[in-house]
mmCIF file of C-alpha atoms and ligand atoms in Angstrom:
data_model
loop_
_atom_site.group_PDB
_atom_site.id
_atom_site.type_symbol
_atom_site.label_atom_id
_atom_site.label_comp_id
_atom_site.label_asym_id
_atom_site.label_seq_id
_atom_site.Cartn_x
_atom_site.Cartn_y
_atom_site.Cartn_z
ATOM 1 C CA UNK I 30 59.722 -8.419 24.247
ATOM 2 C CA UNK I 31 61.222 -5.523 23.509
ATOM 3 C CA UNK I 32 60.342 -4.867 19.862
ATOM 4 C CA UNK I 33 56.772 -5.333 21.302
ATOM 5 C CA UNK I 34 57.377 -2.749 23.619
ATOM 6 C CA UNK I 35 58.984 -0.336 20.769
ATOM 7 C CA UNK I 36 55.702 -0.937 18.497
ATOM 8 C CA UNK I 37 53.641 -0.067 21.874
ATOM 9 C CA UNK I 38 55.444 3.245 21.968
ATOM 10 C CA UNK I 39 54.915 3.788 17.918
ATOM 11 C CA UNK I 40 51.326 3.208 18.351
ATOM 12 C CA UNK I 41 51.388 5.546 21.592
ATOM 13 C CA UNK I 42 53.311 8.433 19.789
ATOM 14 C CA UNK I 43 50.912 8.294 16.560
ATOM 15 C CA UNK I 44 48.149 8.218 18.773
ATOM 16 C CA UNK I 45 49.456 11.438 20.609
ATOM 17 C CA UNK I 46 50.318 13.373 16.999
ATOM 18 C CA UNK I 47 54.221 13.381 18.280
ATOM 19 C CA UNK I 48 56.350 12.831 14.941
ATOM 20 C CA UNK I 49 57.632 9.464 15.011
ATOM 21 C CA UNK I 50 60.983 10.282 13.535
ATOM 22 C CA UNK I 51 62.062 12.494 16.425
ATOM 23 C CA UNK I 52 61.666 8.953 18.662
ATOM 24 C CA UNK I 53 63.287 6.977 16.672
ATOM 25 C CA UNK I 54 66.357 9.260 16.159
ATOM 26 C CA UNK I 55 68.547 11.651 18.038
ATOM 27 C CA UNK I 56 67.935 14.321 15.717
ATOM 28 C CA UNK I 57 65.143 16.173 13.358
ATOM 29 C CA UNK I 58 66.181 17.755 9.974
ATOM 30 C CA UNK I 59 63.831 19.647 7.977
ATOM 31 C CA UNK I 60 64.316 21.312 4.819
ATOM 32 C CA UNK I 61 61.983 24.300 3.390
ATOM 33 C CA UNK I 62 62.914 22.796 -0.010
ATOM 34 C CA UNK I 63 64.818 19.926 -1.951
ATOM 35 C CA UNK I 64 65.016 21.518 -5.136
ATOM 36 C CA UNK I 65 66.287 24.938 -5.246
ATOM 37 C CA UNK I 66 66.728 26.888 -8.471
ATOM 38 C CA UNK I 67 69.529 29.385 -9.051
ATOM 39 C CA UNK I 68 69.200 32.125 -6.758
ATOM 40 C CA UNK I 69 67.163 30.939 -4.608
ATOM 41 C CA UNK I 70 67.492 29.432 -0.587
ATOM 42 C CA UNK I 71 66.728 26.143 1.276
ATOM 43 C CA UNK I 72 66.356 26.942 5.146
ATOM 44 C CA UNK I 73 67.373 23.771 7.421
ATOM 45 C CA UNK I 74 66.050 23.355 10.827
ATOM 46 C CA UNK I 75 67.662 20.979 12.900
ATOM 47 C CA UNK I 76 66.148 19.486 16.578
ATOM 48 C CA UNK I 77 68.355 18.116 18.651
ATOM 49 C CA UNK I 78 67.452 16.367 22.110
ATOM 50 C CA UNK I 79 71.147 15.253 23.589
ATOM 51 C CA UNK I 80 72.901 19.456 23.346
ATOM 52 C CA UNK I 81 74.670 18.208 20.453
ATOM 53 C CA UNK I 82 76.021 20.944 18.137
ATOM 54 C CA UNK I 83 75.326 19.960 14.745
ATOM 55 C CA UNK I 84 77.450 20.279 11.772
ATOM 56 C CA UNK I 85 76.432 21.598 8.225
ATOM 57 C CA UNK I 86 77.791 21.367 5.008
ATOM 58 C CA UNK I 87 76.379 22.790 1.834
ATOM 59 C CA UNK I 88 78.789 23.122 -1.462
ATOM 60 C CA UNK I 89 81.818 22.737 0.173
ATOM 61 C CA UNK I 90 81.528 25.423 3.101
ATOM 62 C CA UNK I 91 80.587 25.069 6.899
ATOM 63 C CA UNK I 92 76.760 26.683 7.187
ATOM 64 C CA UNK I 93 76.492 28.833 9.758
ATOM 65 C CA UNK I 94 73.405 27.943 11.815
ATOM 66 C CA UNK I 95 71.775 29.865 14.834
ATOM 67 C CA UNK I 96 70.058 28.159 17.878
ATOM 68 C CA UNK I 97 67.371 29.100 20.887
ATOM 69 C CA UNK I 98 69.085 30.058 23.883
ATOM 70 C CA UNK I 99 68.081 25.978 25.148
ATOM 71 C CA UNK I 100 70.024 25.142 22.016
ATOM 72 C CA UNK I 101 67.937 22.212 20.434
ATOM 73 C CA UNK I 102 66.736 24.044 17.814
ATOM 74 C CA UNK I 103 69.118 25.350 15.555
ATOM 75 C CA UNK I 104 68.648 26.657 11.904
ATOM 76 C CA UNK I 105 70.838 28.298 8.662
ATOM 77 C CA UNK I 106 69.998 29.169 4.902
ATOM 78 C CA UNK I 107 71.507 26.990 1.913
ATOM 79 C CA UNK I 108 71.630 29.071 -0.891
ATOM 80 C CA UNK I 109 72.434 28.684 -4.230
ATOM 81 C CA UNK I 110 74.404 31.491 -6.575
ATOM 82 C CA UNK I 111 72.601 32.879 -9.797
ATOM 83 C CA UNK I 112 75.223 30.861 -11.792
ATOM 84 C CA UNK I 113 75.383 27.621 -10.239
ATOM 85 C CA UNK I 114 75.712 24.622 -12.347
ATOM 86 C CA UNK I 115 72.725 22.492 -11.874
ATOM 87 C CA UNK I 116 72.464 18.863 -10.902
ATOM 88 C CA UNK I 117 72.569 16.956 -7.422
ATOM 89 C CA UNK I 118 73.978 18.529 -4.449
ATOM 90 C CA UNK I 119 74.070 17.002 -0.788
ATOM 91 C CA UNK I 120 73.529 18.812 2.510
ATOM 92 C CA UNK I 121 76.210 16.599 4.718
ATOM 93 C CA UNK I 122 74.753 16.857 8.309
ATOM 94 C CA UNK I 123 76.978 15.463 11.613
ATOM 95 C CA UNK I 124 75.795 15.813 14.991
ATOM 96 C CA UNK I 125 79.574 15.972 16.151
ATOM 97 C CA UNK I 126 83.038 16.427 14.263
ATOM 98 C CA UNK I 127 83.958 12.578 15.119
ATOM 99 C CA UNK I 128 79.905 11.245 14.431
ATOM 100 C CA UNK I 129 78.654 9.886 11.454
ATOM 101 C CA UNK I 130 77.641 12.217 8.512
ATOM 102 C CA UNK I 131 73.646 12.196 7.279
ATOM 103 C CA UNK I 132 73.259 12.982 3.830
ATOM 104 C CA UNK I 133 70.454 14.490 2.444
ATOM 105 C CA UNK I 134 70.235 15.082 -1.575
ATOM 106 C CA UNK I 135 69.265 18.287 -2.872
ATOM 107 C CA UNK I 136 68.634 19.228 -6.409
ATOM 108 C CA UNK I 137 69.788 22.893 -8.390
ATOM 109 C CA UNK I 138 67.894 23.527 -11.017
ATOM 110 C CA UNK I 139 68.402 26.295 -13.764
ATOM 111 C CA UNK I 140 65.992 28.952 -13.705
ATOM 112 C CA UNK I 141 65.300 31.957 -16.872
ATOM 113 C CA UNK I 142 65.355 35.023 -15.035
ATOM 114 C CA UNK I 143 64.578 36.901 -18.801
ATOM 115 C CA UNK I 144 66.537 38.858 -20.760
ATOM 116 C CA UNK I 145 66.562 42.615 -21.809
ATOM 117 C CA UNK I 146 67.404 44.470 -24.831
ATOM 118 C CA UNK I 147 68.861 47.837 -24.160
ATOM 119 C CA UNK I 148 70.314 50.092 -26.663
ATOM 120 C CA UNK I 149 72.409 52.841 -25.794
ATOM 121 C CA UNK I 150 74.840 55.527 -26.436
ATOM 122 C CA UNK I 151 78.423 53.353 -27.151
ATOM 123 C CA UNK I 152 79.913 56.152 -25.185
ATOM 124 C CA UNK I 153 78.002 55.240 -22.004
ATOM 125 C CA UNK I 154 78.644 51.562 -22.394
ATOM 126 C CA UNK I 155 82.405 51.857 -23.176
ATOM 127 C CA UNK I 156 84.777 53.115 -20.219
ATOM 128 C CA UNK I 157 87.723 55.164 -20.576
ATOM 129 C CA UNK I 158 90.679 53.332 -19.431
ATOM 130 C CA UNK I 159 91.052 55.418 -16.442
ATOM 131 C CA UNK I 160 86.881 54.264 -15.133
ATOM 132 C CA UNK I 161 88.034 51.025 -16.125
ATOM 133 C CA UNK I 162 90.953 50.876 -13.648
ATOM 134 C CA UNK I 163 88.756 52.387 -11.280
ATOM 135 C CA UNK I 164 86.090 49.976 -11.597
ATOM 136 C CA UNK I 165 88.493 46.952 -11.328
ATOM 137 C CA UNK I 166 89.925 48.163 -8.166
ATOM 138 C CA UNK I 167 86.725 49.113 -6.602
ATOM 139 C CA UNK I 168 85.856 44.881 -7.533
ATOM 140 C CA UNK I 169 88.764 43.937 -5.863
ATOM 141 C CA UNK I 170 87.622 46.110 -3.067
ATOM 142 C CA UNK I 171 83.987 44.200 -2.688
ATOM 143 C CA UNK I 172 85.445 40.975 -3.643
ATOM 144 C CA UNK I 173 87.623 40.669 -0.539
ATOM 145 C CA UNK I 174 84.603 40.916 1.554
ATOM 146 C CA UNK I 175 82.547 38.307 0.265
ATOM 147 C CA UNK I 176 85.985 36.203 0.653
ATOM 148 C CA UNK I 177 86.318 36.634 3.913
ATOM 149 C CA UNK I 178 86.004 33.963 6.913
ATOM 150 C CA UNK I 179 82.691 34.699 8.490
ATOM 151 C CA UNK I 180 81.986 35.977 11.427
ATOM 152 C CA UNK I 181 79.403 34.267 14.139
ATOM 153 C CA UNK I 182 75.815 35.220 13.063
ATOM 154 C CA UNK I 183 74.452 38.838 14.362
ATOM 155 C CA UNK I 184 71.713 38.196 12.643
ATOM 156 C CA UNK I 185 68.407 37.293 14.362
ATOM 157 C CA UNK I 186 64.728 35.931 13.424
ATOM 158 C CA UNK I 187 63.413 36.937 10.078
ATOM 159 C CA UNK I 188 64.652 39.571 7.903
ATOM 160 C CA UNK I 189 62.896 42.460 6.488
ATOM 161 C CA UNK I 190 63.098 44.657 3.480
ATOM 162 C CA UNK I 191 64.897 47.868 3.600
ATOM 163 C CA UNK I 192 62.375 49.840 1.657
ATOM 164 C CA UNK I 193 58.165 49.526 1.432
ATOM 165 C CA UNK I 194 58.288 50.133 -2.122
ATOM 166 C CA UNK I 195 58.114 47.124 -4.884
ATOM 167 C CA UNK I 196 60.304 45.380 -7.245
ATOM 168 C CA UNK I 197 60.439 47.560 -10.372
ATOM 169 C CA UNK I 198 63.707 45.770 -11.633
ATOM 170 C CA UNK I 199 64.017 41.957 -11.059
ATOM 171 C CA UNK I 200 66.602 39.550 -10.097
ATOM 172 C CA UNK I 201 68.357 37.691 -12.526
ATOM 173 C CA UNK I 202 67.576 39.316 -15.399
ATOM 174 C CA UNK I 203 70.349 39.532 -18.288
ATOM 175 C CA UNK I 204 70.761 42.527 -19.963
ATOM 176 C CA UNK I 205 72.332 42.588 -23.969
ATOM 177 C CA UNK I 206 72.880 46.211 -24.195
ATOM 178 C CA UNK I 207 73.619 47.135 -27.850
ATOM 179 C CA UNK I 208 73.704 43.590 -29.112
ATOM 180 C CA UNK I 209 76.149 42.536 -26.250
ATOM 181 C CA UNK I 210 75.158 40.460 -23.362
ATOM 182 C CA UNK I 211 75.993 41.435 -20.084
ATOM 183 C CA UNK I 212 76.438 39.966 -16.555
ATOM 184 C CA UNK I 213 72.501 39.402 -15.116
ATOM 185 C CA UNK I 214 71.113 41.781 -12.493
ATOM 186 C CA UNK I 215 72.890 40.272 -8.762
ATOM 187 C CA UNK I 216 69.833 42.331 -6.897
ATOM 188 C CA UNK I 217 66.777 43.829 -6.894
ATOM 189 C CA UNK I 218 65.751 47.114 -7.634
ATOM 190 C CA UNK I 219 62.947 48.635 -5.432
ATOM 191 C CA UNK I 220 60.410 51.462 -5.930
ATOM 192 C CA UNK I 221 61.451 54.267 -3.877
ATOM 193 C CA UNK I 222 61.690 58.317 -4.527
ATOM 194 C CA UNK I 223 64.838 60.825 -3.312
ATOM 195 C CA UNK I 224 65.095 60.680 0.202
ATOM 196 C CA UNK I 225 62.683 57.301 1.454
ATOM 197 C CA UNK I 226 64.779 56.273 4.534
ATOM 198 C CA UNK I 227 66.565 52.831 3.705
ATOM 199 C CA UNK I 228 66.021 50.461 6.494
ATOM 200 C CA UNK I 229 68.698 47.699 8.214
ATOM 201 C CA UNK I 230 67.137 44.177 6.793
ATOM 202 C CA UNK I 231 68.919 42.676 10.295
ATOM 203 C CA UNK I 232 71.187 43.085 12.886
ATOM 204 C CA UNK I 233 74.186 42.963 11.750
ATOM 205 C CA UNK I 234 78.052 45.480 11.138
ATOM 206 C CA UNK I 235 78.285 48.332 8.563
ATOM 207 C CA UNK I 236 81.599 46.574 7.009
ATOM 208 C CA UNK I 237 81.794 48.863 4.714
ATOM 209 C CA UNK I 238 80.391 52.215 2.969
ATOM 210 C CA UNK I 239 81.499 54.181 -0.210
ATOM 211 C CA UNK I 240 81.242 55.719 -3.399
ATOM 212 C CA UNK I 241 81.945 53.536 -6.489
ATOM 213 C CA UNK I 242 81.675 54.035 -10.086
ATOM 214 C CA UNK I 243 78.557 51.729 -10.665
ATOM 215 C CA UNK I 244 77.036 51.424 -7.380
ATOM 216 C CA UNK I 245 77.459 55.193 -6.411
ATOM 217 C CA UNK I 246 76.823 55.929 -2.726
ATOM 218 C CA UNK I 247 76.523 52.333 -0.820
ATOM 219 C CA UNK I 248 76.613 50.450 2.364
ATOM 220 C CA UNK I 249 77.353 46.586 2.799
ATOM 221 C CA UNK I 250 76.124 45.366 6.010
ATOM 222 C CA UNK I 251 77.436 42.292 7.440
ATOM 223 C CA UNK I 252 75.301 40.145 9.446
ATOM 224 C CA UNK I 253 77.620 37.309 10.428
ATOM 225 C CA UNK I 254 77.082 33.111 9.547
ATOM 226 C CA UNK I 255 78.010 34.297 5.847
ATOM 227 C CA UNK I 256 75.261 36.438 5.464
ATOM 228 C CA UNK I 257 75.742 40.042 4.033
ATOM 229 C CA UNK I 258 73.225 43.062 2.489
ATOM 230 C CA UNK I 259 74.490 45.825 0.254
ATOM 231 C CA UNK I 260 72.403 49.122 -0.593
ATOM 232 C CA UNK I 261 73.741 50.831 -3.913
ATOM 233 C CA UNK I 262 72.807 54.228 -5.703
ATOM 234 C CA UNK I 263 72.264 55.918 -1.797
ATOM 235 C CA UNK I 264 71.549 59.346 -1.833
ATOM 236 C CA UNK I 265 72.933 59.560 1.527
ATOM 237 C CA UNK I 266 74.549 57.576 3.909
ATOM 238 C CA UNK I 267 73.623 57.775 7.552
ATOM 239 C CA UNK I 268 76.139 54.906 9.452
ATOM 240 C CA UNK I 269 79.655 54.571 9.698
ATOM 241 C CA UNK I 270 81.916 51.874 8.827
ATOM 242 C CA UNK I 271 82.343 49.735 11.488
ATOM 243 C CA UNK I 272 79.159 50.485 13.193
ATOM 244 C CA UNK I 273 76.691 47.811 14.936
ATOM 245 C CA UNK I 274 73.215 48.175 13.713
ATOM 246 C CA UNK I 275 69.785 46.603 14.139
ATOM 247 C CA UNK I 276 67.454 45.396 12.527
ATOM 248 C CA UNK I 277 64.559 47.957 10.853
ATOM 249 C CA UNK I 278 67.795 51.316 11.675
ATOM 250 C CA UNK I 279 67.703 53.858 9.145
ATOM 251 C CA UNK I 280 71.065 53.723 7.167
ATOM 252 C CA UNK I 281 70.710 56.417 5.135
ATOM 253 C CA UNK I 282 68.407 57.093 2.066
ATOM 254 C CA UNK I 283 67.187 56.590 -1.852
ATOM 255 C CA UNK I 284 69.066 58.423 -4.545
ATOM 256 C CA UNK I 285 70.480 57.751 -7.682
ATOM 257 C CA UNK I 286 73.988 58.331 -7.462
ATOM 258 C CA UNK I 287 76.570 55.820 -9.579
ATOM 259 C CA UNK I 288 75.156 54.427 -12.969
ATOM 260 C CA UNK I 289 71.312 54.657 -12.109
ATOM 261 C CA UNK I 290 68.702 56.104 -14.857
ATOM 262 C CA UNK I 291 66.460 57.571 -11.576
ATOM 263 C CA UNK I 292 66.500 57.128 -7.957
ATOM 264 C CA UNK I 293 65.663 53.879 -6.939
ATOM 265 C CA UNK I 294 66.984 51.576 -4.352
ATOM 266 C CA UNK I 295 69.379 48.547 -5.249
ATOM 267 C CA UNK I 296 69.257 45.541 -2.874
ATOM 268 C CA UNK I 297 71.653 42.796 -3.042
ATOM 269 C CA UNK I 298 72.327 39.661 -0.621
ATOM 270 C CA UNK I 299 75.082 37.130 -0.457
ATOM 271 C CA UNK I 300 74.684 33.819 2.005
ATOM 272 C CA UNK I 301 78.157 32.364 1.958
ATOM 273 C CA UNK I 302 79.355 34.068 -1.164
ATOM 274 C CA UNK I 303 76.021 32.672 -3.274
ATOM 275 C CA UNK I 304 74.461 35.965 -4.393
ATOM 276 C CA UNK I 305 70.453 34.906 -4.153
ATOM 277 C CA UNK I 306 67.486 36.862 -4.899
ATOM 278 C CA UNK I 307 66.748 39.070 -1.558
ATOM 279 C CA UNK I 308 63.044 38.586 -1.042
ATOM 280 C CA UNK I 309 64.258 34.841 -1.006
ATOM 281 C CA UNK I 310 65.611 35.742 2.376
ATOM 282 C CA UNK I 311 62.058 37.575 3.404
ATOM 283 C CA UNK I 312 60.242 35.034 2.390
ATOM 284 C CA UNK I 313 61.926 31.701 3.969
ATOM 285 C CA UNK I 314 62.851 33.662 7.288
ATOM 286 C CA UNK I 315 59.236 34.322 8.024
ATOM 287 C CA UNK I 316 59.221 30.993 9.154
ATOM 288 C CA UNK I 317 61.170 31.874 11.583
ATOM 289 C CA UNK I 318 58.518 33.763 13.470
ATOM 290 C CA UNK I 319 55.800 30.973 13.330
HETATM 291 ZN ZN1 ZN T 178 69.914 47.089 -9.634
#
C-alpha cells in the first residue's frame, strides 16, 4: 500500500513540475559545473527543508557557504588554483558533523592559458640583492594572508568588477621573458587610464594596503568564507587598513606604480587560497541574482 501511495505522489509531483529529487530526499545539491579547469569556479547551491546546516568540503578545506535569512538555501564557490594537478576531485557534502557524507565527483582539467615571449633589458629582469630581499619579505607579507583562518563571509549576492574597462592582459598566461619562463599571470589586467576610480567588487575588510616592489600601490580586500580581492599598480589609495567597505565603494584609483609598462588596473582573486581567474567570480555569482 504504501509504495502505491509513494508512486501516487511521484506521478502528482511530475504532474505539478516540482523536482522529484527534493521529495525523495532531505536535501538539493546543485553544481554550476562538474568539470572545472584550472582557474576556474564551481558554485554549489544547497536546499535544505529540516534547518540543517550543511557541511562542505572541497580539496581538503571547509567551504564557506552563505544562506537566506530562512536558511534553506545556502550556497559557496569551489575553486580550483591555476596550478592544480588535474584528475578526480570530490565535493564531500554532510548535512550535520555526525550525518552521513554525500559525495559528488568533480573533475580538474588542465587548461593553456598561452604563453608570451618578452625580451627585455637583463638589467630590468635581474634584481639587485637588496630588491630581492625586499621582494621576498613583501611575499612573506601577502602570503600570511592568504594563510590565514577565514573569517565568516561579508560578502553578499554577486560580485562586480572594480573597473568598466576590458581585459587587455589575460589570466593565466606564462610569460618567458628573455628565453626564461616565468610564473603565469595570477590576475587580470583591465583597461583603465590615470585616475578611473577603482570600485569594491563586494562587501568585504580592507586587510591590508601598501606599496610593494612589483605590485606598487595596492589594496587586498577581504571578504570573509575564504574569499579575498587585491588591486595592484594603484595610483592612489582611498581606504584604510582595517576599514569595512561595500560593495561598488571607491577604493582609490588607476595608476601605474610598481613594475607596470602604463597605467592599468591589476585584479586578482583568491577563494580559499586557489587563485582563479576574477571574471570567474562575475560570471558564476550572477546567478545569484536570478
Ligand atoms: Zn597583471
Amino acid at each position: 500500500m504504501k509504495n502505491i501511495a509513494l508512486l501516487v505522489m511521484i506521478g502528482f509531483l511530475m504532474l505539478s513540475g516540482i523536482p522529484v529529487t527534493m521529495a525523495l530526499s532531505q536535501s538539493d545539491i546543485h553544481l554550476s559545473a562538474r568539470v572545472i579547469h584550472q582557474g576556474e569556479l564551481s558554485l554549489i547551491r544547497i536546499h535544505v527543508e529540516n534547518g540543517e546546516t550543511p557541511l562542505v568540503t572541497w580539496m581538503g578545506e571547509k567551504v564557506h557557504l552563505v544562506s537566506n535569512p530562512e536558511k534553506t538555501d545556502w550556497i559557496g564557490f569551489l575553486g580550483v588554483d591555476l596550478t592544480a594537478g588535474p584528475g578526480r576531485n570530490d565535493v564531500v557534502v554532510k548535512m550535520s558533523d555526525s550525518g552521513p557524507e554525500q559525495r559528488l565527483n568533480m573533475e580538474i582539467r588542465e587548461k593553456d592559458y598561452g604563453v608570451r615571449n618578452l625580451t627585455l633589458p637583463q638589467n630590468m629582469v635581474d634584481l639587485d640583492a637588496e630588491t630581492l630581499a625586499r621582494v621576498r619579505k613583501e611575499t612573506a607579507v601577502t602570503n600570511a594572508l592568504w594563510e590565514a583562518e577565514p573569517s565568516s563571509p561579508l560578502w553578499d549576492g554577486s560580485f562586480m568588477k572594480p573597473v568598466p574597462g576590458e581585459v587587455i592582459g589575460p589570466f593565466g598566461r606564462r610569460s618567458v621573458i628573455n628565453g626564461h619562463p616565468r610564473s603565469p599571470h595570477t590576475g587580470v589586467d583591465l583597461r583603465g587610464k590615470k585616475g578611473t576610480p577603482i570600485k569594491a567588487i563586494n562587501d568585504g575588510r580592507v586587510v591590508l594596503t601598501g606599496d610593494h616592489f612589483f605590485s606598487g600601490l595596492f589594496v587586498v580586500i577581504d571578504h570573509g568564507g575564504g574569499i579575498q580581492s587585491m588591486y595592484f599598480h594603484m595610483d592612489k589609495i582611498q581606504v584604510q587598513q582595517g576599514e569595512m567597505v561595500e560593495k561598488g565603494a571607491i577604493i582609490g584609483s588607476v595608476g601605474s606604480t610598481g613594475r607596470a609598462t602604463g597605467p592599468h588596473l591589476h585584479w586578482g582573486v583568491r577563494v580559499n587560497g586557489a587563485r582563479i581567474d576574477p571574471s570567474q567570480l562575475v560570471d558564476k555569482s550572477s546567478q545569484l541574482e536570478e
